[in-house]
């Protein structure tokens, strides 16, 4: 992996070898699709969530983390603190720790980037409603 260092304007960038190992990207399957995890507590966790056509995640909240969602495809549905948002591609929504939220698809398969801030743990999900019987 080659990394560019910060260089003054007009200077030629110098490439150097990055001593850190390549990211350990993990894919985990769920009833609604899958997600890809890119970082873990460094100091944020970034996932690309894939939602199958017409599916949605559980209505949930987290105690220990805020989340920033970024719509990557048209057709995503964000439900945050009782509000329903049909985001444009690239639109961002911040979900504070403790706020109820749900992500879904309004028809097509969609991807949403989720950046979690704070202590990340999949087990901190409090499911309030779930179409797959996990609440």
Short mmCIF file of C-alpha atoms in Angstrom, two decimals:
data_model
loop_
_atom_site.label_atom_id
_atom_site.label_comp_id
_atom_site.label_asym_id
_atom_site.label_seq_id
_atom_site.Cartn_x
_atom_site.Cartn_y
_atom_site.Cartn_z
CA UNK A 1 0.00 0.00 0.00
CA UNK A 2 1.42 3.40 -0.97
CA UNK A 3 0.45 6.56 0.90
CA UNK A 4 0.90 10.17 -0.17
CA UNK A 5 2.44 12.44 2.47
CA UNK A 6 1.38 16.09 2.86
CA UNK A 7 3.49 18.27 0.59
CA UNK A 8 3.55 22.01 -0.04
CA UNK A 9 1.78 23.29 -3.16
CA UNK A 10 4.00 22.89 -6.20
CA UNK A 11 6.25 20.24 -4.65
CA UNK A 12 6.40 16.71 -6.01
CA UNK A 13 4.70 14.20 -3.70
CA UNK A 14 6.94 11.50 -2.22
CA UNK A 15 5.47 8.00 -1.96
CA UNK A 16 6.44 5.92 1.08
CA UNK A 17 5.71 2.41 2.23
CA UNK A 18 2.95 2.26 4.89
CA UNK A 19 4.04 -0.12 7.68
CA UNK A 20 0.45 -0.83 8.78
CA UNK A 21 -1.22 -4.04 7.57
CA UNK A 22 -3.96 -3.82 4.93
CA UNK A 23 -7.44 -3.18 6.40
CA UNK A 24 -9.27 -6.29 7.55
CA UNK A 25 -12.56 -5.76 5.68
CA UNK A 26 -15.25 -8.12 6.96
CA UNK A 27 -18.60 -8.95 5.36
CA UNK A 28 -21.41 -10.12 7.62
CA UNK A 29 -24.77 -11.47 6.39
CA UNK A 30 -28.12 -10.54 7.93
CA UNK A 31 -31.72 -11.50 7.00
CA UNK A 32 -32.08 -8.19 5.13
CA UNK A 33 -28.80 -8.44 3.18
CA UNK A 34 -25.17 -7.82 4.25
CA UNK A 35 -22.71 -5.16 5.36
CA UNK A 36 -19.01 -4.56 4.90
CA UNK A 37 -16.99 -3.28 7.90
CA UNK A 38 -13.88 -1.27 7.02
CA UNK A 39 -12.58 -0.03 10.42
CA UNK A 40 -13.31 -0.85 14.03
CA UNK A 41 -12.86 1.66 16.86
CA UNK A 42 -10.09 3.56 15.07
CA UNK A 43 -11.68 5.96 16.33
CA UNK A 44 -14.75 5.33 14.15
CA UNK A 45 -16.28 2.35 12.42
CA UNK A 46 -17.32 2.55 8.76
CA UNK A 47 -19.71 0.12 7.09
CA UNK A 48 -21.45 -0.09 3.74
CA UNK A 49 -24.93 -1.49 4.46
CA UNK A 50 -26.63 -3.36 1.59
CA UNK A 51 -30.43 -3.56 1.84
CA UNK A 52 -32.26 -5.96 -0.46
CA UNK A 53 -35.21 -4.66 -2.55
CA UNK A 54 -38.18 -3.72 -0.35
CA UNK A 55 -36.46 -4.83 2.90
CA UNK A 56 -35.69 -2.87 6.05
CA UNK A 57 -33.64 -3.21 9.20
CA UNK A 58 -35.11 -3.30 12.68
CA UNK A 59 -36.30 -0.13 14.40
CA UNK A 60 -33.45 0.27 16.86
CA UNK A 61 -31.29 2.51 19.01
CA UNK A 62 -27.78 2.45 20.43
CA UNK A 63 -26.60 3.61 23.83
CA UNK A 64 -22.91 4.16 23.11
CA UNK A 65 -22.59 5.58 19.60
CA UNK A 66 -23.77 8.20 17.16
CA UNK A 67 -24.11 7.23 13.50
CA UNK A 68 -23.81 9.20 10.30
CA UNK A 69 -25.67 7.69 7.34
CA UNK A 70 -24.84 8.59 3.75
CA UNK A 71 -27.14 7.42 0.94
CA UNK A 72 -25.14 5.80 -1.85
CA UNK A 73 -28.08 4.79 -4.06
CA UNK A 74 -31.54 6.19 -4.84
CA UNK A 75 -34.47 4.55 -3.05
CA UNK A 76 -33.13 4.52 0.52
CA UNK A 77 -35.54 5.29 3.36
CA UNK A 78 -34.20 6.71 6.64
CA UNK A 79 -36.44 6.75 9.73
CA UNK A 80 -34.88 8.80 12.54
CA UNK A 81 -36.63 9.82 15.78
CA UNK A 82 -40.06 9.41 14.17
CA UNK A 83 -39.15 11.31 10.97
CA UNK A 84 -39.17 9.59 7.57
CA UNK A 85 -36.50 10.86 5.15
CA UNK A 86 -36.18 9.90 1.46
CA UNK A 87 -32.58 11.00 0.96
CA UNK A 88 -30.96 12.01 -2.31
CA UNK A 89 -27.75 10.19 -3.20
CA UNK A 90 -25.00 11.68 -1.04
CA UNK A 91 -27.41 13.13 1.53
CA UNK A 92 -26.27 12.72 5.16
CA UNK A 93 -28.29 12.18 8.32
CA UNK A 94 -26.79 12.20 11.82
CA UNK A 95 -28.35 9.86 14.38
CA UNK A 96 -27.46 10.63 17.99
CA UNK A 97 -26.99 7.88 20.58
CA UNK A 98 -30.38 6.93 22.00
CA UNK A 99 -32.42 8.09 18.97
CA UNK A 100 -34.63 5.51 17.32
CA UNK A 101 -33.75 4.77 13.71
CA UNK A 102 -34.39 2.36 10.87
CA UNK A 103 -32.99 2.00 7.38
CA UNK A 104 -34.91 0.52 4.47
CA UNK A 105 -35.42 0.30 0.74
CA UNK A 106 -38.29 1.98 -1.08
CA UNK A 107 -38.09 -0.64 -3.85
CA UNK A 108 -34.63 -1.17 -5.34
CA UNK A 109 -31.61 -2.62 -3.55
CA UNK A 110 -29.75 0.23 -1.84
CA UNK A 111 -26.41 0.88 -0.17
CA UNK A 112 -25.83 3.28 2.69
CA UNK A 113 -22.50 4.18 4.24
CA UNK A 114 -22.68 4.20 8.01
CA UNK A 115 -19.97 5.86 10.09
CA UNK A 116 -20.30 5.09 13.79
CA UNK A 117 -18.75 7.42 16.36
CA UNK A 118 -18.17 6.15 19.89
CA UNK A 119 -17.81 2.63 21.21
CA UNK A 120 -18.88 0.25 18.45
CA UNK A 121 -20.43 -3.11 19.29
CA UNK A 122 -23.08 -4.92 17.22
CA UNK A 123 -24.44 -6.30 20.51
CA UNK A 124 -25.46 -2.81 21.73
CA UNK A 125 -28.44 -2.81 19.33
CA UNK A 126 -31.74 -2.46 21.19
CA UNK A 127 -34.35 -3.66 18.69
CA UNK A 128 -37.80 -2.13 19.19
CA UNK A 129 -39.52 -3.59 16.10
CA UNK A 130 -38.25 -6.17 13.64
CA UNK A 131 -39.81 -7.98 10.67
CA UNK A 132 -37.46 -10.95 11.23
CA UNK A 133 -38.54 -11.73 14.81
CA UNK A 134 -35.39 -10.39 16.52
CA UNK A 135 -37.06 -7.68 18.65
#
